[in-house]
PDB file of C-alpha atoms in Angstrom:
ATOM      1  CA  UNK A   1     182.905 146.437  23.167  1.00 73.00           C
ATOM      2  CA  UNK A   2     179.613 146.888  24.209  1.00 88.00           C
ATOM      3  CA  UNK A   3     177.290 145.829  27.058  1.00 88.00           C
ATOM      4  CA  UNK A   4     175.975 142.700  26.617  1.00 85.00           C
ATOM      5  CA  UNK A   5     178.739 140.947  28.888  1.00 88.00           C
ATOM      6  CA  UNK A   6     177.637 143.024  32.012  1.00 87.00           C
ATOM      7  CA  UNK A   7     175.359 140.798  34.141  1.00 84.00           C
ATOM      8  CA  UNK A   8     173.036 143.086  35.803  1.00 79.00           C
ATOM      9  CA  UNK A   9     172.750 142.946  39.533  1.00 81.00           C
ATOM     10  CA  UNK A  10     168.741 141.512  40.594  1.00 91.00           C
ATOM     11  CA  UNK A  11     167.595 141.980  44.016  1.00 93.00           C
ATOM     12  CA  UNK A  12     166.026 138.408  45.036  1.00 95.00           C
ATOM     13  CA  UNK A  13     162.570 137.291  47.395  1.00 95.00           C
ATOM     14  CA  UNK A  14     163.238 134.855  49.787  1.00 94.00           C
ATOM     15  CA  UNK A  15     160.098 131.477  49.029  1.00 94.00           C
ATOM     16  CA  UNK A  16     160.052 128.991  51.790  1.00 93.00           C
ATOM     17  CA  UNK A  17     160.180 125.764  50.092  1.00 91.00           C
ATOM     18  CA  UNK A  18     160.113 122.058  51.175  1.00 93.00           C
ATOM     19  CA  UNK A  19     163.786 121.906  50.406  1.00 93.00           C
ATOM     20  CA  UNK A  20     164.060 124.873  52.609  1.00 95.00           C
ATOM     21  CA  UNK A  21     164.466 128.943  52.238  1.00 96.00           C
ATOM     22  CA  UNK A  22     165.541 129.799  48.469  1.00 96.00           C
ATOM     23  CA  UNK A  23     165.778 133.372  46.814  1.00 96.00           C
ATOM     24  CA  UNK A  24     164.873 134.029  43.210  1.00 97.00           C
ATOM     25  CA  UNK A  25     166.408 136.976  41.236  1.00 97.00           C
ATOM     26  CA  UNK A  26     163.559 139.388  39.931  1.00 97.00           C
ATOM     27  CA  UNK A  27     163.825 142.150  37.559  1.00 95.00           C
ATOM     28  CA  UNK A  28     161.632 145.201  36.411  1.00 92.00           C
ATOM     29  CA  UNK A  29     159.118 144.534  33.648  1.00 92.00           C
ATOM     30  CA  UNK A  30     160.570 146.012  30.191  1.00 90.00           C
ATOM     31  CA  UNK A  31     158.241 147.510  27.272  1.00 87.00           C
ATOM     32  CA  UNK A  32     157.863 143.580  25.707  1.00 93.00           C
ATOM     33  CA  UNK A  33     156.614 142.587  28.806  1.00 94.00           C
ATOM     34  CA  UNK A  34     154.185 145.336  29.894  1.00 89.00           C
ATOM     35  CA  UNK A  35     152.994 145.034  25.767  1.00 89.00           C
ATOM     36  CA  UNK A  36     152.311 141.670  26.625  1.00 93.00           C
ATOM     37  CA  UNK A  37     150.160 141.879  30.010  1.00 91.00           C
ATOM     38  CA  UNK A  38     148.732 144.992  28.541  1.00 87.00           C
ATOM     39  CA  UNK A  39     147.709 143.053  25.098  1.00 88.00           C
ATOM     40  CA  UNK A  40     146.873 139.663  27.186  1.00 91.00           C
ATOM     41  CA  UNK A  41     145.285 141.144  29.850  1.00 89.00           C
ATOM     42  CA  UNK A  42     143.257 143.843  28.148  1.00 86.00           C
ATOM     43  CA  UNK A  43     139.854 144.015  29.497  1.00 85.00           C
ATOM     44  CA  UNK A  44     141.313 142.790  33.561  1.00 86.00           C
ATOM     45  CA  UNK A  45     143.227 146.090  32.843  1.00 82.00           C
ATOM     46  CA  UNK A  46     140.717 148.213  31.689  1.00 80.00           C
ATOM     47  CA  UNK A  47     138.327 147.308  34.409  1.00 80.00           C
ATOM     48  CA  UNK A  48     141.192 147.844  36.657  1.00 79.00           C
ATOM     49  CA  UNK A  49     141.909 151.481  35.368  1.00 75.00           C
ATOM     50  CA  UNK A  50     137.797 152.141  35.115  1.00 75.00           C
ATOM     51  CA  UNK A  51     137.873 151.830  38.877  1.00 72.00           C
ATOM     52  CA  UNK A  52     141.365 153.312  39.264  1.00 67.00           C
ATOM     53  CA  UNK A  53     140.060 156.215  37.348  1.00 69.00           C
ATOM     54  CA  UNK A  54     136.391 156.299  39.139  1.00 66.00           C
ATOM     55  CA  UNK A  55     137.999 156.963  42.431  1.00 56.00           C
ATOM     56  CA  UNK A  56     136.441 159.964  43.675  1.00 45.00           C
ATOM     57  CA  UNK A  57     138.496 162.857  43.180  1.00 51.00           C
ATOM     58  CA  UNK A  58     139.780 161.233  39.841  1.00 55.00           C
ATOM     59  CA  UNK A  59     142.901 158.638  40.209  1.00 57.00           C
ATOM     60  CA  UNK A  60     144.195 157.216  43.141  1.00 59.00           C
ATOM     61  CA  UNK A  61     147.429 156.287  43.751  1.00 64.00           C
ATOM     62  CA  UNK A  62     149.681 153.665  42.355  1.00 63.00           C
ATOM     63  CA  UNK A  63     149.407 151.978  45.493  1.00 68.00           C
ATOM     64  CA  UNK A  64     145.935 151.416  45.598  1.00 69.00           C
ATOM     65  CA  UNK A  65     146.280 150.685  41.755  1.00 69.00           C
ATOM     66  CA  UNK A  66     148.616 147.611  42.270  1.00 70.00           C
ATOM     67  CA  UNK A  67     146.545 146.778  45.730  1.00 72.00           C
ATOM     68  CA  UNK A  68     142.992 146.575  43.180  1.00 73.00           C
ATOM     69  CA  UNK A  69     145.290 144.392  41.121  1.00 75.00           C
ATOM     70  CA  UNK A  70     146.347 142.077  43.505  1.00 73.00           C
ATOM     71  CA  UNK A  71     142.507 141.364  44.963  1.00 76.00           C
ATOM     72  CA  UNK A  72     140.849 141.746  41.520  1.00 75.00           C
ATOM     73  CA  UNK A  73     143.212 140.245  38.816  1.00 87.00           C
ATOM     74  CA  UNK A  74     145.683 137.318  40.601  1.00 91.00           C
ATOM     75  CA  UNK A  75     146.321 136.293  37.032  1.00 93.00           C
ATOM     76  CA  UNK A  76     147.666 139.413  35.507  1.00 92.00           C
ATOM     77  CA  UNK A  77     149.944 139.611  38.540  1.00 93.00           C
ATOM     78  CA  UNK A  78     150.915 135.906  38.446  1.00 96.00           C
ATOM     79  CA  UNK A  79     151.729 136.500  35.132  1.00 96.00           C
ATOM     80  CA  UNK A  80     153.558 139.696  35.951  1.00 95.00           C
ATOM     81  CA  UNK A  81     155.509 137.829  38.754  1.00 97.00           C
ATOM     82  CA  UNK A  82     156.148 135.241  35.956  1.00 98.00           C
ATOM     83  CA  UNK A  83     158.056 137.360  33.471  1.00 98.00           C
ATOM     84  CA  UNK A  84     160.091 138.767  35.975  1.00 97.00           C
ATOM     85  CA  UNK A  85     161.324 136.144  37.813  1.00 98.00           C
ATOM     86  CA  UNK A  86     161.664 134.878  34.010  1.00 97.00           C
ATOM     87  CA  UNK A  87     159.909 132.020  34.317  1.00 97.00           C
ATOM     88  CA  UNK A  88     156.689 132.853  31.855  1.00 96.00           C
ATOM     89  CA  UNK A  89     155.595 129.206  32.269  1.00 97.00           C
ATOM     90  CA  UNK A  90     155.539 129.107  35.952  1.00 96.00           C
ATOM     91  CA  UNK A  91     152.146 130.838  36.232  1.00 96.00           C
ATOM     92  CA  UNK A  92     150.212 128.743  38.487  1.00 96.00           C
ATOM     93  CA  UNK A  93     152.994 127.915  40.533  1.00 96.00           C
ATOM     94  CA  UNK A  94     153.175 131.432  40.906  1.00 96.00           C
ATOM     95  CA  UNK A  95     149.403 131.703  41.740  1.00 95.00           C
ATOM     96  CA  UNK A  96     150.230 128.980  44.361  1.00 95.00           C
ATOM     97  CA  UNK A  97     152.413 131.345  46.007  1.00 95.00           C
ATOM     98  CA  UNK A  98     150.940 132.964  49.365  1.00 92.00           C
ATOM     99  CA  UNK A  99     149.524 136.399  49.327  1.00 88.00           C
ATOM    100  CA  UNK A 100     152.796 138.091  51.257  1.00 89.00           C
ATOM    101  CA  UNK A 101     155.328 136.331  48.675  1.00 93.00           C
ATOM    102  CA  UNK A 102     153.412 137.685  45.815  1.00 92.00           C
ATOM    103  CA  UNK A 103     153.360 141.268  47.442  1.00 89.00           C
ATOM    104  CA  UNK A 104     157.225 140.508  47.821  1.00 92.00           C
ATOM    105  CA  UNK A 105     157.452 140.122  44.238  1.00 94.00           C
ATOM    106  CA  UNK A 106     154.939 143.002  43.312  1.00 90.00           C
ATOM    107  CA  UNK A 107     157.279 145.832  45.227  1.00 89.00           C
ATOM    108  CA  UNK A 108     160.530 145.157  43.945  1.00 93.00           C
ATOM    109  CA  UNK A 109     159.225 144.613  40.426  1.00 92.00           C
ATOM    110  CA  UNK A 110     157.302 148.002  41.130  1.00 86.00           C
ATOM    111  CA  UNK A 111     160.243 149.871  42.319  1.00 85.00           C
ATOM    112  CA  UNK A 112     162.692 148.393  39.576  1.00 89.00           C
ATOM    113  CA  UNK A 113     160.083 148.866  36.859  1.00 85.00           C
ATOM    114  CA  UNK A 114     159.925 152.600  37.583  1.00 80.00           C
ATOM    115  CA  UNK A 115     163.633 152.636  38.078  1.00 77.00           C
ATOM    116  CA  UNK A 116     165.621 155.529  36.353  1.00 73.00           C
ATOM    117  CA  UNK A 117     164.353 159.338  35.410  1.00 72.00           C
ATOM    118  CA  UNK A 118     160.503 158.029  34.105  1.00 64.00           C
ATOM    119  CA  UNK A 119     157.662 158.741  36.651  1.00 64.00           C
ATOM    120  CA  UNK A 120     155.246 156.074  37.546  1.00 65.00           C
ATOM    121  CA  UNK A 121     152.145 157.989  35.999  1.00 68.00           C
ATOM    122  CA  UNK A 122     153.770 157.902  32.701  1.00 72.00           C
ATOM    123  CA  UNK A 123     154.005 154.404  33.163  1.00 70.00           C
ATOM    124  CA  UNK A 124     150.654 154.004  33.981  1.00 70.00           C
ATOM    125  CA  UNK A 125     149.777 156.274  30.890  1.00 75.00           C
ATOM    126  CA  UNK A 126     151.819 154.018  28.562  1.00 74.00           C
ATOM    127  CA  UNK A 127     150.089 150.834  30.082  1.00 73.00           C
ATOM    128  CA  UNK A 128     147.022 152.456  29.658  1.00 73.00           C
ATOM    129  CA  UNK A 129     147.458 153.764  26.228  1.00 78.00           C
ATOM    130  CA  UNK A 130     148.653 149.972  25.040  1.00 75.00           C
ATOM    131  CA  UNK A 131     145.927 148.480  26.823  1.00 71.00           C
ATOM    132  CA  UNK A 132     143.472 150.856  24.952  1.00 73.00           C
ATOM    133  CA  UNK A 133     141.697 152.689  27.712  1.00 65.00           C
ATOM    134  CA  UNK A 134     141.465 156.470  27.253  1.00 59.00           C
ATOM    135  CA  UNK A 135     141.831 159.183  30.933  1.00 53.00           C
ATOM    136  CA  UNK A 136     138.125 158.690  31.103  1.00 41.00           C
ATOM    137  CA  UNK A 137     138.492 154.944  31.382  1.00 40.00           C
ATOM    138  CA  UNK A 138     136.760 154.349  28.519  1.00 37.00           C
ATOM    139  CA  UNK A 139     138.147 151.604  26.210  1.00 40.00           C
ATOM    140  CA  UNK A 140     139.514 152.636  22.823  1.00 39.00           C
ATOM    141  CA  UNK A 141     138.921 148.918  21.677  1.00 43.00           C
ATOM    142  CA  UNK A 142     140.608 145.965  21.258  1.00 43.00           C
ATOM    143  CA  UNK A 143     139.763 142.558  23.329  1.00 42.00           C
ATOM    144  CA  UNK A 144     141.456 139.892  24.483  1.00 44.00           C
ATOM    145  CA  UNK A 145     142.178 138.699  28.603  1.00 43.00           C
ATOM    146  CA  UNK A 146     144.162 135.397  28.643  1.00 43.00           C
ATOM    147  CA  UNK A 147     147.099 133.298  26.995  1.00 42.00           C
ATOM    148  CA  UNK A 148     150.220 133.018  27.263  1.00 42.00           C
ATOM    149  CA  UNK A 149     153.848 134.196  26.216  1.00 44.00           C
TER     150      UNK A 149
END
């Protein structure tokens, strides 16, 4: 019979709009998606994990990872926002949203991303690996920081 019939429950952030308070449904990033910020995104994410990686005492957490992110790179996390809220169009209307909307949008994705058995860190190691940046924070090539799905 399968599973494909099975709607899968999505948490939803409230946005205040001029009609009024709506929620939108938002689900974790799958491996497309994190393929696709980590291909279109490349060199925002390396710089991110360079200084992710620099931190003294070697990497912080993934807290201060997503935080760098969110000051440094409102792009990649518009266009993370985008894909799961799966609207990969919407990007500046995401980018429009304010600051505490966006951090809405940035924990649940976080916390259903990393859903199941698989630790954040490998996470981070598989973004990194696709994204071409060795533990050093060195790139392993590849260019590329824009466009769109």
């Amino acid at each position: 019979m399968g599973y494909g019939h099975l709607k899968l429950r999505r948490p939803t952030v409230a946005v205040e709009t001029e009609d009024g308070m709506i929620q939108i449904p938002v689900r974790g990033l799958d491996l497309g998606d994190i393929t696709f910020l980590a291909t279109e995104h490349r060199a925002t994410l390396q710089a991110l994990f360079a200084a992710f990686l620099g931190q003294a005492g070697g990497a912080g957490s993934m807290g201060d990872l997503i935080d760098k992110a969110a000051t440094d790179a409102p792009a990649l996390v518009a266009t993370a926002i985008a894909l799961a809220i799966d609207e990969p169009d919407d990007i500046g209307w995401v980018m429009a949203l304010p600051f505490g909307v966006q951090a809405a949008f940035l924990e649940k994705i976080g916390s259903l991303t990393m859903a199941g058995d698989t630790a954040p860190k490998k996470v981070v190691e598989i973004v990194m690996g696709i994204a071409g940046v060795t533990s050093l924070g060195i790139s392993t090539g590849g260019s590329g920081d824009g466009g769109s799905k």
